[in-house]
N, C-alpha and C. Protein backbone atom coordinates (compact mmCIF):
# COMPACT_ATOMS: atom_id res chain seq x y z
N MET A 1 5.89 11.75 4.83
CA MET A 1 5.00 10.68 5.23
C MET A 1 4.59 9.88 3.99
N ALA A 2 4.91 8.61 4.00
CA ALA A 2 4.64 7.74 2.85
C ALA A 2 3.15 7.62 2.58
N LEU A 3 2.34 7.63 3.62
CA LEU A 3 0.89 7.49 3.45
C LEU A 3 0.33 8.62 2.61
N SER A 4 0.76 9.84 2.86
CA SER A 4 0.24 10.96 2.08
C SER A 4 0.65 10.86 0.61
N LEU A 5 1.85 10.36 0.35
CA LEU A 5 2.30 10.20 -1.04
C LEU A 5 1.46 9.18 -1.79
N ILE A 6 1.17 8.05 -1.14
CA ILE A 6 0.37 7.04 -1.83
C ILE A 6 -1.06 7.51 -2.00
N VAL A 7 -1.57 8.26 -1.03
CA VAL A 7 -2.94 8.79 -1.16
C VAL A 7 -3.01 9.78 -2.33
N GLN A 8 -1.98 10.58 -2.52
CA GLN A 8 -1.95 11.48 -3.67
C GLN A 8 -2.00 10.69 -4.97
N GLU A 9 -1.25 9.60 -5.03
CA GLU A 9 -1.27 8.74 -6.23
C GLU A 9 -2.65 8.13 -6.44
N VAL A 10 -3.26 7.67 -5.35
CA VAL A 10 -4.60 7.07 -5.44
C VAL A 10 -5.60 8.09 -5.96
N VAL A 11 -5.56 9.31 -5.43
CA VAL A 11 -6.47 10.37 -5.87
C VAL A 11 -6.27 10.63 -7.36
N HIS A 12 -5.02 10.70 -7.79
CA HIS A 12 -4.73 10.93 -9.21
C HIS A 12 -5.27 9.79 -10.08
N LEU A 13 -5.03 8.55 -9.67
CA LEU A 13 -5.50 7.41 -10.46
C LEU A 13 -7.02 7.33 -10.48
N ARG A 14 -7.66 7.63 -9.35
CA ARG A 14 -9.13 7.63 -9.31
C ARG A 14 -9.69 8.70 -10.26
N GLN A 15 -9.05 9.87 -10.29
CA GLN A 15 -9.49 10.94 -11.19
C GLN A 15 -9.32 10.51 -12.65
N MET A 16 -8.20 9.87 -12.95
CA MET A 16 -7.96 9.40 -14.32
C MET A 16 -9.01 8.36 -14.72
N LEU A 17 -9.33 7.44 -13.81
CA LEU A 17 -10.36 6.44 -14.10
C LEU A 17 -11.72 7.10 -14.29
N LYS A 18 -11.99 8.13 -13.51
CA LYS A 18 -13.26 8.86 -13.65
C LYS A 18 -13.36 9.49 -15.03
N GLU A 19 -12.26 10.09 -15.50
CA GLU A 19 -12.25 10.69 -16.83
C GLU A 19 -12.46 9.65 -17.92
N LEU A 20 -12.04 8.43 -17.65
CA LEU A 20 -12.25 7.33 -18.59
C LEU A 20 -13.61 6.66 -18.39
N ARG A 21 -14.41 7.26 -17.51
CA ARG A 21 -15.76 6.78 -17.18
C ARG A 21 -15.77 5.41 -16.51
N VAL A 22 -14.73 5.14 -15.75
CA VAL A 22 -14.66 3.94 -14.92
C VAL A 22 -14.83 4.43 -13.49
N LEU A 23 -16.06 4.36 -13.00
CA LEU A 23 -16.35 4.91 -11.68
C LEU A 23 -15.92 3.95 -10.57
N GLN A 24 -15.37 4.52 -9.54
CA GLN A 24 -14.94 3.76 -8.37
C GLN A 24 -15.99 3.97 -7.28
N LYS A 25 -16.80 2.96 -7.03
CA LYS A 25 -17.86 3.10 -6.03
C LYS A 25 -17.33 2.91 -4.62
N ALA A 26 -16.41 1.98 -4.45
CA ALA A 26 -15.87 1.68 -3.12
C ALA A 26 -14.58 2.47 -2.91
N PRO A 27 -14.27 2.77 -1.65
CA PRO A 27 -12.99 3.44 -1.40
C PRO A 27 -11.81 2.52 -1.75
N THR A 28 -10.72 3.11 -2.15
CA THR A 28 -9.50 2.36 -2.44
C THR A 28 -8.83 1.99 -1.12
N GLU A 29 -8.50 0.73 -0.97
CA GLU A 29 -7.86 0.27 0.26
C GLU A 29 -6.37 0.58 0.22
N VAL A 30 -5.90 1.23 1.27
CA VAL A 30 -4.48 1.56 1.43
C VAL A 30 -4.01 0.88 2.70
N PHE A 31 -2.98 0.06 2.60
CA PHE A 31 -2.51 -0.71 3.74
C PHE A 31 -1.28 -0.05 4.37
N VAL A 32 -1.29 0.04 5.69
CA VAL A 32 -0.15 0.58 6.44
C VAL A 32 0.21 -0.40 7.54
N ASP A 33 1.49 -0.40 7.94
CA ASP A 33 1.89 -1.27 9.05
C ASP A 33 2.13 -0.46 10.32
N ASN A 34 1.68 0.77 10.32
CA ASN A 34 1.86 1.66 11.46
C ASN A 34 0.49 1.99 12.04
N GLU A 35 0.20 1.47 13.21
CA GLU A 35 -1.10 1.68 13.85
C GLU A 35 -1.36 3.15 14.12
N SER A 36 -0.35 3.91 14.50
CA SER A 36 -0.53 5.34 14.77
C SER A 36 -0.94 6.09 13.50
N ALA A 37 -0.33 5.76 12.37
CA ALA A 37 -0.68 6.41 11.11
C ALA A 37 -2.13 6.10 10.74
N LYS A 38 -2.55 4.87 10.97
CA LYS A 38 -3.93 4.49 10.68
C LYS A 38 -4.89 5.28 11.55
N LYS A 39 -4.60 5.38 12.84
CA LYS A 39 -5.48 6.10 13.76
C LYS A 39 -5.54 7.59 13.42
N LEU A 40 -4.39 8.19 13.11
CA LEU A 40 -4.38 9.60 12.74
C LEU A 40 -5.20 9.86 11.48
N ALA A 41 -5.10 8.95 10.52
CA ALA A 41 -5.82 9.12 9.26
C ALA A 41 -7.32 8.94 9.42
N SER A 42 -7.71 8.07 10.33
CA SER A 42 -9.12 7.71 10.45
C SER A 42 -9.87 8.47 11.52
N ASN A 43 -9.16 9.11 12.45
CA ASN A 43 -9.81 9.74 13.59
C ASN A 43 -9.88 11.26 13.39
N PRO A 44 -11.08 11.81 13.14
CA PRO A 44 -11.20 13.25 12.91
C PRO A 44 -11.21 14.08 14.20
N ILE A 45 -11.10 13.43 15.34
CA ILE A 45 -11.15 14.14 16.62
C ILE A 45 -9.90 15.01 16.80
N PHE A 46 -10.11 16.24 17.19
CA PHE A 46 -9.01 17.16 17.45
C PHE A 46 -8.77 17.22 18.95
N HIS A 47 -7.55 17.05 19.39
CA HIS A 47 -7.22 17.24 20.80
C HIS A 47 -5.79 17.76 20.90
N GLN A 48 -5.37 18.04 22.09
CA GLN A 48 -4.09 18.71 22.33
C GLN A 48 -2.90 17.98 21.69
N ARG A 49 -2.91 16.66 21.71
CA ARG A 49 -1.77 15.91 21.17
C ARG A 49 -1.73 15.94 19.64
N THR A 50 -2.85 16.22 18.99
CA THR A 50 -2.87 16.28 17.52
C THR A 50 -2.90 17.71 17.01
N LYS A 51 -2.63 18.65 17.89
CA LYS A 51 -2.71 20.07 17.56
C LYS A 51 -1.75 20.47 16.44
N HIS A 52 -0.58 19.88 16.40
CA HIS A 52 0.44 20.30 15.45
C HIS A 52 0.64 19.29 14.32
N ILE A 53 -0.42 18.65 13.92
CA ILE A 53 -0.33 17.65 12.85
C ILE A 53 -0.03 18.34 11.52
N ASP A 54 0.86 17.77 10.80
CA ASP A 54 1.27 18.26 9.49
C ASP A 54 0.08 18.29 8.54
N VAL A 55 0.12 19.20 7.59
CA VAL A 55 -0.95 19.35 6.60
C VAL A 55 -1.15 18.06 5.79
N ARG A 56 -0.10 17.26 5.64
CA ARG A 56 -0.22 16.01 4.89
C ARG A 56 -1.19 15.05 5.57
N HIS A 57 -1.21 15.05 6.91
CA HIS A 57 -2.15 14.20 7.64
C HIS A 57 -3.59 14.65 7.38
N HIS A 58 -3.78 15.97 7.32
CA HIS A 58 -5.12 16.50 7.07
C HIS A 58 -5.61 16.09 5.67
N PHE A 59 -4.70 16.09 4.70
CA PHE A 59 -5.06 15.66 3.34
C PHE A 59 -5.54 14.22 3.35
N VAL A 60 -4.82 13.35 4.04
CA VAL A 60 -5.20 11.94 4.13
C VAL A 60 -6.54 11.82 4.83
N ARG A 61 -6.69 12.51 5.94
CA ARG A 61 -7.93 12.47 6.71
C ARG A 61 -9.14 12.90 5.88
N GLU A 62 -8.96 13.96 5.09
CA GLU A 62 -10.05 14.43 4.22
C GLU A 62 -10.46 13.35 3.23
N ARG A 63 -9.49 12.67 2.65
CA ARG A 63 -9.80 11.63 1.66
C ARG A 63 -10.49 10.44 2.31
N VAL A 64 -10.17 10.15 3.57
CA VAL A 64 -10.87 9.09 4.30
C VAL A 64 -12.31 9.52 4.52
N GLN A 65 -12.52 10.76 4.96
CA GLN A 65 -13.87 11.27 5.21
C GLN A 65 -14.70 11.34 3.93
N MET A 66 -14.04 11.60 2.80
CA MET A 66 -14.73 11.66 1.50
C MET A 66 -14.99 10.26 0.94
N LYS A 67 -14.55 9.23 1.65
CA LYS A 67 -14.71 7.83 1.26
C LYS A 67 -13.99 7.50 -0.05
N GLN A 68 -12.90 8.23 -0.32
CA GLN A 68 -12.07 7.91 -1.48
C GLN A 68 -11.06 6.83 -1.13
N ILE A 69 -10.61 6.82 0.12
CA ILE A 69 -9.68 5.79 0.56
C ILE A 69 -10.14 5.21 1.88
N GLU A 70 -9.66 4.02 2.16
CA GLU A 70 -9.85 3.38 3.46
C GLU A 70 -8.47 2.90 3.90
N VAL A 71 -8.05 3.34 5.07
CA VAL A 71 -6.73 2.96 5.58
C VAL A 71 -6.89 1.72 6.44
N LEU A 72 -6.21 0.66 6.05
CA LEU A 72 -6.27 -0.62 6.76
C LEU A 72 -4.89 -0.98 7.27
N ARG A 73 -4.87 -1.70 8.38
CA ARG A 73 -3.58 -2.10 8.97
C ARG A 73 -3.19 -3.49 8.48
N VAL A 74 -1.95 -3.62 8.10
CA VAL A 74 -1.37 -4.92 7.76
C VAL A 74 -0.24 -5.16 8.76
N PRO A 75 -0.22 -6.32 9.39
CA PRO A 75 0.87 -6.58 10.34
C PRO A 75 2.23 -6.51 9.63
N GLY A 76 3.22 -6.01 10.33
CA GLY A 76 4.55 -5.88 9.75
C GLY A 76 5.08 -7.17 9.17
N SER A 77 4.74 -8.30 9.79
CA SER A 77 5.23 -9.59 9.30
C SER A 77 4.61 -9.97 7.96
N ASP A 78 3.47 -9.36 7.61
CA ASP A 78 2.80 -9.66 6.35
C ASP A 78 2.95 -8.55 5.32
N ASN A 79 3.73 -7.54 5.61
CA ASN A 79 3.87 -6.39 4.73
C ASN A 79 4.89 -6.69 3.63
N VAL A 80 4.39 -7.08 2.46
CA VAL A 80 5.29 -7.48 1.36
C VAL A 80 6.14 -6.32 0.86
N ALA A 81 5.71 -5.09 1.08
CA ALA A 81 6.51 -3.94 0.65
C ALA A 81 7.85 -3.89 1.36
N ASP A 82 7.95 -4.52 2.52
CA ASP A 82 9.22 -4.54 3.25
C ASP A 82 10.34 -5.17 2.42
N ALA A 83 9.99 -6.04 1.49
CA ALA A 83 11.00 -6.68 0.64
C ALA A 83 11.74 -5.63 -0.20
N PHE A 84 11.10 -4.49 -0.44
CA PHE A 84 11.71 -3.43 -1.24
C PHE A 84 12.36 -2.34 -0.40
N THR A 85 12.03 -2.29 0.89
CA THR A 85 12.44 -1.14 1.68
C THR A 85 13.43 -1.42 2.80
N LYS A 86 13.65 -2.69 3.15
CA LYS A 86 14.57 -2.96 4.26
C LYS A 86 15.19 -4.34 4.11
N PRO A 87 16.35 -4.51 4.72
CA PRO A 87 16.96 -5.85 4.69
C PRO A 87 16.15 -6.81 5.54
N LEU A 88 15.92 -7.99 5.01
CA LEU A 88 15.11 -8.99 5.71
C LEU A 88 15.87 -10.30 5.81
N PRO A 89 15.52 -11.11 6.80
CA PRO A 89 16.06 -12.48 6.82
C PRO A 89 15.61 -13.20 5.54
N ARG A 90 16.42 -14.11 5.06
CA ARG A 90 16.13 -14.78 3.79
C ARG A 90 14.74 -15.42 3.76
N ALA A 91 14.36 -16.08 4.84
CA ALA A 91 13.05 -16.76 4.88
C ALA A 91 11.91 -15.76 4.71
N THR A 92 12.02 -14.61 5.37
CA THR A 92 10.99 -13.57 5.26
C THR A 92 10.95 -13.01 3.84
N PHE A 93 12.14 -12.75 3.28
CA PHE A 93 12.21 -12.25 1.92
C PHE A 93 11.57 -13.23 0.94
N GLU A 94 11.89 -14.52 1.08
CA GLU A 94 11.33 -15.55 0.19
C GLU A 94 9.81 -15.60 0.33
N LYS A 95 9.31 -15.47 1.55
CA LYS A 95 7.85 -15.47 1.78
C LYS A 95 7.20 -14.30 1.05
N HIS A 96 7.78 -13.10 1.19
CA HIS A 96 7.23 -11.92 0.52
C HIS A 96 7.35 -12.02 -0.99
N ARG A 97 8.48 -12.55 -1.47
CA ARG A 97 8.69 -12.71 -2.91
C ARG A 97 7.61 -13.61 -3.50
N ALA A 98 7.35 -14.72 -2.83
CA ALA A 98 6.33 -15.66 -3.31
C ALA A 98 4.94 -15.03 -3.25
N ALA A 99 4.67 -14.25 -2.21
CA ALA A 99 3.36 -13.60 -2.08
C ALA A 99 3.10 -12.61 -3.21
N MET A 100 4.17 -12.03 -3.76
CA MET A 100 4.03 -11.09 -4.87
C MET A 100 3.99 -11.80 -6.22
N GLY A 101 4.20 -13.11 -6.21
CA GLY A 101 4.18 -13.87 -7.45
C GLY A 101 5.46 -13.73 -8.25
N LEU A 102 6.55 -13.36 -7.60
CA LEU A 102 7.84 -13.22 -8.28
C LEU A 102 8.62 -14.53 -8.20
N MET A 103 9.36 -14.83 -9.26
CA MET A 103 10.16 -16.05 -9.29
C MET A 103 11.54 -15.79 -8.71
N SER A 104 12.11 -16.83 -8.14
CA SER A 104 13.50 -16.75 -7.72
C SER A 104 14.38 -16.87 -8.96
N ARG A 105 15.65 -16.57 -8.82
CA ARG A 105 16.57 -16.71 -9.95
C ARG A 105 16.60 -18.15 -10.45
N GLU A 106 16.60 -19.10 -9.50
CA GLU A 106 16.63 -20.52 -9.86
C GLU A 106 15.39 -20.90 -10.67
N GLU A 107 14.24 -20.43 -10.25
CA GLU A 107 13.00 -20.72 -10.98
C GLU A 107 13.02 -20.10 -12.36
N PHE A 108 13.56 -18.89 -12.45
CA PHE A 108 13.61 -18.17 -13.72
C PHE A 108 14.54 -18.85 -14.71
N GLU A 109 15.67 -19.33 -14.23
CA GLU A 109 16.67 -19.93 -15.11
C GLU A 109 16.40 -21.39 -15.42
N LYS A 110 15.45 -21.99 -14.73
CA LYS A 110 15.11 -23.40 -14.93
C LYS A 110 14.47 -23.57 -16.31
N PRO A 111 14.96 -24.53 -17.11
CA PRO A 111 14.37 -24.72 -18.44
C PRO A 111 12.93 -25.22 -18.34
N THR A 112 12.11 -24.77 -19.27
CA THR A 112 10.72 -25.22 -19.30
C THR A 112 10.60 -26.45 -20.19
N ARG A 113 9.46 -27.12 -20.12
CA ARG A 113 9.26 -28.32 -20.94
C ARG A 113 9.29 -27.99 -22.42
N ASN A 114 8.70 -26.86 -22.81
CA ASN A 114 8.69 -26.49 -24.23
C ASN A 114 10.11 -26.27 -24.75
N ALA A 115 10.96 -25.67 -23.95
CA ALA A 115 12.35 -25.42 -24.37
C ALA A 115 13.12 -26.73 -24.49
N GLU A 116 12.80 -27.70 -23.62
CA GLU A 116 13.50 -28.98 -23.65
C GLU A 116 13.11 -29.79 -24.89
N ASN A 117 11.87 -29.65 -25.36
CA ASN A 117 11.37 -30.42 -26.50
C ASN A 117 11.86 -29.87 -27.83
N GLN A 118 12.38 -28.68 -27.85
CA GLN A 118 12.80 -28.07 -29.12
C GLN A 118 14.22 -28.40 -29.46
């Protein structure tokens, strides 16, 4: 489960910041595009359908209850991480690339004004 892996990283980074005396007052926001994962992480209610939940889900749930993380939903169409994990139509890829502040090859290879003046 990808959510548990990122939560482990968040816990590690928060601990490192604490050791550097940089306190994190607010929970770290973790974005998921899976509504079921968000509900499992945020809902501490136990019932028959959640009886066999993996220990990784419990770890995430504990961190939510401890207010170390907050799991938020991002619509799949706005999930920029998809640019790294799945093939996308060019327009969607370009949208995500721009949202991350990355340049296209054409933008990168385009000469700048300073280079032209030299």
